[in-house]
mmCIF file with all atom_site columns, C-alpha atoms in Angstrom:
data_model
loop_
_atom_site.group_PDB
_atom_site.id
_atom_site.type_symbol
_atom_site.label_atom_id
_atom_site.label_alt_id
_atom_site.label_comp_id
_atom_site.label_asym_id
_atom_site.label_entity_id
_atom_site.label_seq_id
_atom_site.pdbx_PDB_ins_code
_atom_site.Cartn_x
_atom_site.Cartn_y
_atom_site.Cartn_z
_atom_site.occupancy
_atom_site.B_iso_or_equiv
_atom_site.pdbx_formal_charge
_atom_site.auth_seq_id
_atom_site.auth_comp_id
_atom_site.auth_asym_id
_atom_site.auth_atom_id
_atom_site.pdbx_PDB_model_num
ATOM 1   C CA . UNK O 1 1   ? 22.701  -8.850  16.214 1.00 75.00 ? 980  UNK O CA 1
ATOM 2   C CA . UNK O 1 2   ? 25.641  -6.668  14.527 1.00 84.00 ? 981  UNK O CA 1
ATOM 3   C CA . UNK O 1 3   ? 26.084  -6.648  11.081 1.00 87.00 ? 982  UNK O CA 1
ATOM 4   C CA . UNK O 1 4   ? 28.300  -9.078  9.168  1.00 91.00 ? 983  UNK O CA 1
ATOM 5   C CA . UNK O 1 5   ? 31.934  -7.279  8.092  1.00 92.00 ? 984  UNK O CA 1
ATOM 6   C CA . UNK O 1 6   ? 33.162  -9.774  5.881  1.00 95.00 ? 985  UNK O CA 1
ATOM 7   C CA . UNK O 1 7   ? 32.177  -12.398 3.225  1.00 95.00 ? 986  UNK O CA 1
ATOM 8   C CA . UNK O 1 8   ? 32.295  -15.244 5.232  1.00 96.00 ? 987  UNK O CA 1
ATOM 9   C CA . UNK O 1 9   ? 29.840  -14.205 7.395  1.00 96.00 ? 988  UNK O CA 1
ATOM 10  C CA . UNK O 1 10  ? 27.485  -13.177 5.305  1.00 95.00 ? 989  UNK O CA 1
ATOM 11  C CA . UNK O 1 11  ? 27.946  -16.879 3.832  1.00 97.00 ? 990  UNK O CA 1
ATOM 12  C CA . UNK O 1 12  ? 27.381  -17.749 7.616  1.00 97.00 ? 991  UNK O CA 1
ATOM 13  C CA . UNK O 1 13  ? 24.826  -15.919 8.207  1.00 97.00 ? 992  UNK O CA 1
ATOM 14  C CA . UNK O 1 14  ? 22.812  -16.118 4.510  1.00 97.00 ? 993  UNK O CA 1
ATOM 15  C CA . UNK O 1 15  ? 23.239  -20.550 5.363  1.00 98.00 ? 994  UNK O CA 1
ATOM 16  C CA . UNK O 1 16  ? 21.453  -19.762 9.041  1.00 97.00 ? 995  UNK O CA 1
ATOM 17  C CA . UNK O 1 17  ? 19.142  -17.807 7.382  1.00 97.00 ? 996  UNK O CA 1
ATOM 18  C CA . UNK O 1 18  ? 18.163  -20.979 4.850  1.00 97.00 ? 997  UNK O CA 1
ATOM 19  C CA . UNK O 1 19  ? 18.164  -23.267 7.467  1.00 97.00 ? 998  UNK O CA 1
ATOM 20  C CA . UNK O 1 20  ? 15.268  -20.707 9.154  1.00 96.00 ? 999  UNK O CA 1
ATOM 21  C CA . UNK O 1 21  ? 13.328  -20.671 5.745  1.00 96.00 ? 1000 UNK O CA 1
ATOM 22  C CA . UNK O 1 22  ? 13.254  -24.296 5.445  1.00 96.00 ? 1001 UNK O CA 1
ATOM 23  C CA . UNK O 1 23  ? 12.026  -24.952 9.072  1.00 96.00 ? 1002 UNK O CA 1
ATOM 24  C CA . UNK O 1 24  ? 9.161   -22.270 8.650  1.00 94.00 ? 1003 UNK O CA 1
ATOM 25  C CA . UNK O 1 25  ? 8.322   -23.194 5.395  1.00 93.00 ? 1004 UNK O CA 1
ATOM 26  C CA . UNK O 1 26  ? 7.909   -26.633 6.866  1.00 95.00 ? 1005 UNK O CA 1
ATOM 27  C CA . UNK O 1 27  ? 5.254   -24.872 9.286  1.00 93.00 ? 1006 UNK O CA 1
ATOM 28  C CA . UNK O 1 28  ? 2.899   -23.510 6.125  1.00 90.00 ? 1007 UNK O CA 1
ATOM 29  C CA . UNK O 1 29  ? 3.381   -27.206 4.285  1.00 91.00 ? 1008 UNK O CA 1
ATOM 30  C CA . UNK O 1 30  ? 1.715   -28.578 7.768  1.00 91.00 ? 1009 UNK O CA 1
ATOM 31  C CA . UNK O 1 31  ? -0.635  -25.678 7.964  1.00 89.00 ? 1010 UNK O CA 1
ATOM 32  C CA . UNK O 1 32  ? -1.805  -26.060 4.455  1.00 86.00 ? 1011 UNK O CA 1
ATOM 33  C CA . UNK O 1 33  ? -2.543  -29.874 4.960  1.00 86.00 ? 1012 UNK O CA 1
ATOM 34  C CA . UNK O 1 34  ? -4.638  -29.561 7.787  1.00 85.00 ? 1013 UNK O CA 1
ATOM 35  C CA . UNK O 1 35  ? -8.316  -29.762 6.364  1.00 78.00 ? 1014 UNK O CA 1
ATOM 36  C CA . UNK O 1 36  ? -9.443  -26.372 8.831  1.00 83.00 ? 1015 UNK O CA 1
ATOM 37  C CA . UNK O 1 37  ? -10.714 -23.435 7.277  1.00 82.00 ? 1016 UNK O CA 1
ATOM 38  C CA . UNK O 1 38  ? -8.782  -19.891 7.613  1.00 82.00 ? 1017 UNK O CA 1
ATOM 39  C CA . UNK O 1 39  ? -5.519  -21.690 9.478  1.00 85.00 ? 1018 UNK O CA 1
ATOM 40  C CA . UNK O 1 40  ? -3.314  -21.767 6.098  1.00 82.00 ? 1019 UNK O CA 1
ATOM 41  C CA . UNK O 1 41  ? -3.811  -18.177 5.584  1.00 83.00 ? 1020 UNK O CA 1
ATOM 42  C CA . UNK O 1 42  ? -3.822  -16.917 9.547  1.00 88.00 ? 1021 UNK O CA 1
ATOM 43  C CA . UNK O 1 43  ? -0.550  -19.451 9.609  1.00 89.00 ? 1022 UNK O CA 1
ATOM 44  C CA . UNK O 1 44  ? 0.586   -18.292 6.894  1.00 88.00 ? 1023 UNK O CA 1
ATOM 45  C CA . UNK O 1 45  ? 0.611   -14.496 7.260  1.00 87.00 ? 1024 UNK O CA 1
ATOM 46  C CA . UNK O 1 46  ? 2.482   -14.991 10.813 1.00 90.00 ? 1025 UNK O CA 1
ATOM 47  C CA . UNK O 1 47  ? 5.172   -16.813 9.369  1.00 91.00 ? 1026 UNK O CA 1
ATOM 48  C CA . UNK O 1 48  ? 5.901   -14.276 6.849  1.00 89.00 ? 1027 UNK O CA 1
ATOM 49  C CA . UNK O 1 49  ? 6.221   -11.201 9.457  1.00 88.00 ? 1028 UNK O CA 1
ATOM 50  C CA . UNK O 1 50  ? 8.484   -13.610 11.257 1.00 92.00 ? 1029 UNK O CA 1
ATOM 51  C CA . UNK O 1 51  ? 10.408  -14.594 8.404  1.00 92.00 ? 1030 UNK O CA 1
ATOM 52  C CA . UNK O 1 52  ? 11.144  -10.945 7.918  1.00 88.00 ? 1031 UNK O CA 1
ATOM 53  C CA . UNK O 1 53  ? 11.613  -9.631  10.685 1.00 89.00 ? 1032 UNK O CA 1
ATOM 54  C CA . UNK O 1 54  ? 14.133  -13.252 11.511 1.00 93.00 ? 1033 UNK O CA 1
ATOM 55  C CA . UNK O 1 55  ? 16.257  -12.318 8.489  1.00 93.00 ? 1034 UNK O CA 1
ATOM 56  C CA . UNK O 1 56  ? 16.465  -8.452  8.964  1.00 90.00 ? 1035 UNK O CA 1
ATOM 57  C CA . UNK O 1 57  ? 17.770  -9.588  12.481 1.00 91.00 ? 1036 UNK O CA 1
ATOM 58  C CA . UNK O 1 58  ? 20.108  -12.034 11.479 1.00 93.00 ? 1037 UNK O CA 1
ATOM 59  C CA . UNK O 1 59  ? 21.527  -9.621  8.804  1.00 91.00 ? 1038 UNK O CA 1
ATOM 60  C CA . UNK O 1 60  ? 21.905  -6.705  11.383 1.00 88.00 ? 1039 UNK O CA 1
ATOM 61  C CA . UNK O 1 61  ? 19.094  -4.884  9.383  1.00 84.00 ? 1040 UNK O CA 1
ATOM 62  C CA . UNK O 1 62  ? 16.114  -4.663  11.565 1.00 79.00 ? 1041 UNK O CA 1
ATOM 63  C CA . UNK O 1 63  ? 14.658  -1.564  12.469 1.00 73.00 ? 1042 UNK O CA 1
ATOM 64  C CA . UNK O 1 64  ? 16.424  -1.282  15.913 1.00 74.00 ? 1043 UNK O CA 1
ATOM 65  C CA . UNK O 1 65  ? 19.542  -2.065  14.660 1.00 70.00 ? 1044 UNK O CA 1
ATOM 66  C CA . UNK O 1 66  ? 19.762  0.598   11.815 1.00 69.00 ? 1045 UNK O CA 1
ATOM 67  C CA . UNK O 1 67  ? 18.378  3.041   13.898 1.00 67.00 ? 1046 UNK O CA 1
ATOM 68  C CA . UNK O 1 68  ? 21.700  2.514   16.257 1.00 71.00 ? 1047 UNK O CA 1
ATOM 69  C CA . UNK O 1 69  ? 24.091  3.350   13.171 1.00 68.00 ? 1048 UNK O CA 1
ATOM 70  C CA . UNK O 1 70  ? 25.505  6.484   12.600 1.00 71.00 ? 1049 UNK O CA 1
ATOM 71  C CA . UNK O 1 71  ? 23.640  8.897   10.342 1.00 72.00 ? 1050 UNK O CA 1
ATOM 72  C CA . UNK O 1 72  ? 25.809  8.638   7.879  1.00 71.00 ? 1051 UNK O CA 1
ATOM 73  C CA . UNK O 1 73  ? 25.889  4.292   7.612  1.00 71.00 ? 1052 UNK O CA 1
ATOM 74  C CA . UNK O 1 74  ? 22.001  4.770   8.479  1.00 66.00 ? 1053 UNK O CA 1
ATOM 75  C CA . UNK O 1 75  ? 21.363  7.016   5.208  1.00 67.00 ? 1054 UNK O CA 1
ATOM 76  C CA . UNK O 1 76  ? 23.819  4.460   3.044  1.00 68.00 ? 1055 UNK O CA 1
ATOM 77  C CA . UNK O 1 77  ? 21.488  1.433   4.301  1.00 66.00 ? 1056 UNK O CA 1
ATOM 78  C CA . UNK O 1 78  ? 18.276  3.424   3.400  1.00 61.00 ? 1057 UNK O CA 1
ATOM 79  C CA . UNK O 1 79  ? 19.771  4.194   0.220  1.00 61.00 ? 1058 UNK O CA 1
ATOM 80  C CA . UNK O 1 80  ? 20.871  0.708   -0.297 1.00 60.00 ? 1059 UNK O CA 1
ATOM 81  C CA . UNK O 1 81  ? 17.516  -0.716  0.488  1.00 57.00 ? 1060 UNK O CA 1
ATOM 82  C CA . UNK O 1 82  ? 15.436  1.561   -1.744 1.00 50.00 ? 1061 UNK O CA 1
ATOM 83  C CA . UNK O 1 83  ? 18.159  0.756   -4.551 1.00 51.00 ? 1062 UNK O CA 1
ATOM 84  C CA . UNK O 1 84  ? 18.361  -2.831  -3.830 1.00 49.00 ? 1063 UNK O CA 1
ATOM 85  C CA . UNK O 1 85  ? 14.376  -2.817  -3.693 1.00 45.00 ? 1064 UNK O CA 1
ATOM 86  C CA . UNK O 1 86  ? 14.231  -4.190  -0.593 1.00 37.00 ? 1065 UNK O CA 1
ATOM 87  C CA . UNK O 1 87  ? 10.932  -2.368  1.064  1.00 41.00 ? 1066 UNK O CA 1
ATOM 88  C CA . UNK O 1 88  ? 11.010  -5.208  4.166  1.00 41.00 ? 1067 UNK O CA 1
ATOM 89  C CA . UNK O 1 89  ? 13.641  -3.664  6.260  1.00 41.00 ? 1068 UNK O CA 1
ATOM 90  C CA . UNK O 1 90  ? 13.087  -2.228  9.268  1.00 42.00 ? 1069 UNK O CA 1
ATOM 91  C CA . UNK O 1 91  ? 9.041   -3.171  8.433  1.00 43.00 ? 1070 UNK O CA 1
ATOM 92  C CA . UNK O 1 92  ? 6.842   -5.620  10.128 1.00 38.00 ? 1071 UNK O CA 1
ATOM 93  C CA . UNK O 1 93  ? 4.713   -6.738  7.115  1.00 38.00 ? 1072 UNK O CA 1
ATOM 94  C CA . UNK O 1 94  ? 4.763   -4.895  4.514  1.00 43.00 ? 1073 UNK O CA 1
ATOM 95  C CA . UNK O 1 95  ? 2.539   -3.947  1.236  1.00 45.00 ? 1074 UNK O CA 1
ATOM 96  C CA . UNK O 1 96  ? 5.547   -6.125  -0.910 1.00 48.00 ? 1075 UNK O CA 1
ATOM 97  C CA . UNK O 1 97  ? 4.852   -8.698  1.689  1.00 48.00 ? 1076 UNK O CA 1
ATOM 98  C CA . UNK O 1 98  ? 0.826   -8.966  1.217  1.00 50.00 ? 1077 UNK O CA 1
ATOM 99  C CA . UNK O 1 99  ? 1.250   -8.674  -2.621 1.00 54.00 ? 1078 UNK O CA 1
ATOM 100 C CA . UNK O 1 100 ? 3.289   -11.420 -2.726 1.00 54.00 ? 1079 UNK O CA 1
ATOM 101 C CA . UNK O 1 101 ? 0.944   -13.268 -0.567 1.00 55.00 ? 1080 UNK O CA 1
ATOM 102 C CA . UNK O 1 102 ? -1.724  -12.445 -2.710 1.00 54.00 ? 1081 UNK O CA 1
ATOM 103 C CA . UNK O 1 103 ? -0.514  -13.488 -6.010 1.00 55.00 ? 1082 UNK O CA 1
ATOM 104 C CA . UNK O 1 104 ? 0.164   -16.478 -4.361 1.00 59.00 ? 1083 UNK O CA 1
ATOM 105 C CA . UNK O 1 105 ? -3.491  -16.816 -3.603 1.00 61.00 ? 1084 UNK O CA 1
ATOM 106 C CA . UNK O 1 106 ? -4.343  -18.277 -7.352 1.00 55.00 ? 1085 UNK O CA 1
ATOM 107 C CA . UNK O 1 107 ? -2.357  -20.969 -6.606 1.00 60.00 ? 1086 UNK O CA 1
ATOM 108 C CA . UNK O 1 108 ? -3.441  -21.835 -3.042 1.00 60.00 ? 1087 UNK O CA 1
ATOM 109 C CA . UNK O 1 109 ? -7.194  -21.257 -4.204 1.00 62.00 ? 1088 UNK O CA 1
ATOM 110 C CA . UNK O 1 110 ? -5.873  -24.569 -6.672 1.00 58.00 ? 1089 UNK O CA 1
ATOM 111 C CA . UNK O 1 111 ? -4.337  -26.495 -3.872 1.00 60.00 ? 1090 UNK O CA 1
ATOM 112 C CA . UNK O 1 112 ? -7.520  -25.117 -1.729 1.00 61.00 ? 1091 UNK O CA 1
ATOM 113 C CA . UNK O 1 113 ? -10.022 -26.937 -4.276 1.00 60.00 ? 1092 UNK O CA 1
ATOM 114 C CA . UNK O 1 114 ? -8.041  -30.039 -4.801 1.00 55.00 ? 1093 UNK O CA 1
ATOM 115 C CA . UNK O 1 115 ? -8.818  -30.733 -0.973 1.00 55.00 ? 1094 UNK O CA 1
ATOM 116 C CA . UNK O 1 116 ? -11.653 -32.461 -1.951 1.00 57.00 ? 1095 UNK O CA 1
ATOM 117 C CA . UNK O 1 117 ? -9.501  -34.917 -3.632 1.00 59.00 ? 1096 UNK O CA 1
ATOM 118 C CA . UNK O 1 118 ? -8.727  -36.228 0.477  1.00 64.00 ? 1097 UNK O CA 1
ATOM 119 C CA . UNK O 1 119 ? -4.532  -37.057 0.007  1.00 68.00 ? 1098 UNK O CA 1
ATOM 120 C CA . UNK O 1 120 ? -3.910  -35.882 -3.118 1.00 71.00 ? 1099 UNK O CA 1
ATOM 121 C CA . UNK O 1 121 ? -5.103  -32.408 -2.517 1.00 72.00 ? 1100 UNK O CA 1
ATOM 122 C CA . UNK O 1 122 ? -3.904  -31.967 1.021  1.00 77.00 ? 1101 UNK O CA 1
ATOM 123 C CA . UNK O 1 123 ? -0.217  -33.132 -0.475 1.00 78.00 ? 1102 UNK O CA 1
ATOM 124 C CA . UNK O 1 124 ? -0.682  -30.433 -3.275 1.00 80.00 ? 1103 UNK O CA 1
ATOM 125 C CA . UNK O 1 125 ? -1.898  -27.820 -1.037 1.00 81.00 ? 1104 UNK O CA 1
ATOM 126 C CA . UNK O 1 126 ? 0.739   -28.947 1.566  1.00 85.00 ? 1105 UNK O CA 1
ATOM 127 C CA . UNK O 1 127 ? 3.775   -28.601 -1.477 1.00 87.00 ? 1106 UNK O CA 1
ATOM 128 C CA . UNK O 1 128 ? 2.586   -25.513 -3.121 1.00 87.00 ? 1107 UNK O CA 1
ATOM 129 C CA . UNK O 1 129 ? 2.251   -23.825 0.771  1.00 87.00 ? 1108 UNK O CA 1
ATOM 130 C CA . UNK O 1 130 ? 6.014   -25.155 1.517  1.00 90.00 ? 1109 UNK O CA 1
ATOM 131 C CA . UNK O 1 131 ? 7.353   -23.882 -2.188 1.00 90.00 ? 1110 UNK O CA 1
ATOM 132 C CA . UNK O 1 132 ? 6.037   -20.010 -1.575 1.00 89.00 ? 1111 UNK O CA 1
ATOM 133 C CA . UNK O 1 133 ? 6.833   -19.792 1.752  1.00 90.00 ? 1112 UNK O CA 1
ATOM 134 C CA . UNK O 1 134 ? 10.260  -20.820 0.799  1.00 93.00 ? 1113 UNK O CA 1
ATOM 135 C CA . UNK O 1 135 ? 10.443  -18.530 -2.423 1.00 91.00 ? 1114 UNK O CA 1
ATOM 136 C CA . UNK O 1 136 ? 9.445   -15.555 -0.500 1.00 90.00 ? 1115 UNK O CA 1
ATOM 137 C CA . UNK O 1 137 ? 11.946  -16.436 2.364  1.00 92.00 ? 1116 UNK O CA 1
ATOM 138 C CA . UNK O 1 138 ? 14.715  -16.916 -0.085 1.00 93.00 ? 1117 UNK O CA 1
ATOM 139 C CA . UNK O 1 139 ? 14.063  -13.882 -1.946 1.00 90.00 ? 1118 UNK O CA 1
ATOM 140 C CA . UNK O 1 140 ? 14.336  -11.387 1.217  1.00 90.00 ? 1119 UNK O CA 1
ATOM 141 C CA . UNK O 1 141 ? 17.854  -13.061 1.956  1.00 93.00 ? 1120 UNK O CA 1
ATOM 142 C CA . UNK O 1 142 ? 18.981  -12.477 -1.157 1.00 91.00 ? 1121 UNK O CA 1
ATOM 143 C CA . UNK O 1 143 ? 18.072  -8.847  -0.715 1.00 88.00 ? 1122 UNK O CA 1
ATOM 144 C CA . UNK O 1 144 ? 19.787  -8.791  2.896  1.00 89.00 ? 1123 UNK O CA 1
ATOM 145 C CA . UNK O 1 145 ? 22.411  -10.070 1.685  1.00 92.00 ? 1124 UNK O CA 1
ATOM 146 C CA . UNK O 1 146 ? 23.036  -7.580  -1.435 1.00 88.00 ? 1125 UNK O CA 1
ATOM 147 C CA . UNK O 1 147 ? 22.653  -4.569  1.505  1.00 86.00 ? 1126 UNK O CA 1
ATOM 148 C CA . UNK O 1 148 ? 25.146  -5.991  3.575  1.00 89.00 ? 1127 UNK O CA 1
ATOM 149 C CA . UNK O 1 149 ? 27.425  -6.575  0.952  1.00 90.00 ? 1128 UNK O CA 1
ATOM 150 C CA . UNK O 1 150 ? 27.252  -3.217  -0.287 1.00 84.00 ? 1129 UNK O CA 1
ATOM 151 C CA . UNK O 1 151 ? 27.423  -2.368  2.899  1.00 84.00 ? 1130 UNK O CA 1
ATOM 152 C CA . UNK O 1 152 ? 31.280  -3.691  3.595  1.00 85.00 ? 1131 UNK O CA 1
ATOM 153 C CA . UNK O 1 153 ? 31.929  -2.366  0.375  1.00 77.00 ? 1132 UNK O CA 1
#
C-alpha cells in the first residue's frame, strides 16, 4: 500500500488501523478464555507479528515498501523511525515486541491463576488478554502515524 500524503488519510488510515486492533484483540480475549494450556501465549505471539506487520502495511511502512523509496525518503524514514522510537518497522517481531509481551506476562500469570476461579478467572484472563493486545496495537499506530506525518512534512 502507498503511503498516506495528507492528514486525512492518515486519519483514514490510523481509524482502519483501530478497527484491525480491536478485531485482533478480540482474538487474544477468546484465546485467553479458553481453559488450554500454551494457546494464549502461541495465540498471542501470532497476533502481535500480524498486528505489526498489518499496521506497517497499512501505513506504507513495511519493509517492502521502504525499500521501494528513493534513498533519500528511505534514509528520512530510517531516521524518523529511530527518532520516533519506533524499532517495529520493516521487522517481523521484534526484541520491543517480546519485551512488551513479557512484561505483560505478570499480569497474565494473574489472570492465568485466577482460572481456577471457573468464570471469574477466564473473564479476567479473557479482559486483561483483550486490554494488552489492544495497548500494544494502539501504541505502534501511534508511532506509524508520527513517521508518516513527519514524513509529509
Amino acid at each position: 500500500m502507498n503511503r498516506p500524503t495528507t492528514e486525512a488519510e492518515i486519519q483514514a488510515r490510523k481509524a482502519e488501523a483501530l478497527k484491525l486492533i480491536k478485531r485482533k484483540s478480540m482474538y487474544s480475549s477468546v484465546a485467553a478464555i479458553v481453559p488450554i494450556p500454551g494457546l494464549d501465549v502461541t495465540t498471542d505471539m501470532k497476533l502481535m507479528s500480524d498486528i505489526v506487520n498489518d499496521i506497517n502495511e497499512l501505513f506504507g511502512l513495511s519493509h517492502k515498501d521502504v525499500q521501494k523509496l528513493p534513498d533519500s525518503l528511505k534514509k528520512k524514514v530510517l531516521i524518523m523511525a529511530t527518532s520516533a522510537g519506533s524499532e517495529f518497522i520493516g521487522r517481523r517481531v521484534t526484541k520491543t515486541i517480546i519485551g512488551i509481551f513479557f512484561r505483560s506476562t505478570a499480569k497474565k500469570q494473574v489472570a492465568k491463576q485466577s482460572k481456577y476461579i471457573p468464570f471469574i478467572g477466564q473473564a479476567v484472563a479473557g479482559g486483561i488478554s483483550y486490554y494488552m493486545m489492544k495497548k500494544m496495537g494502539e501504541d505502534h499506530i501511534e508511532k506509524c502515524v508520527n513517521v508518516s506525518r513527519r514524513l509529509i512534512s
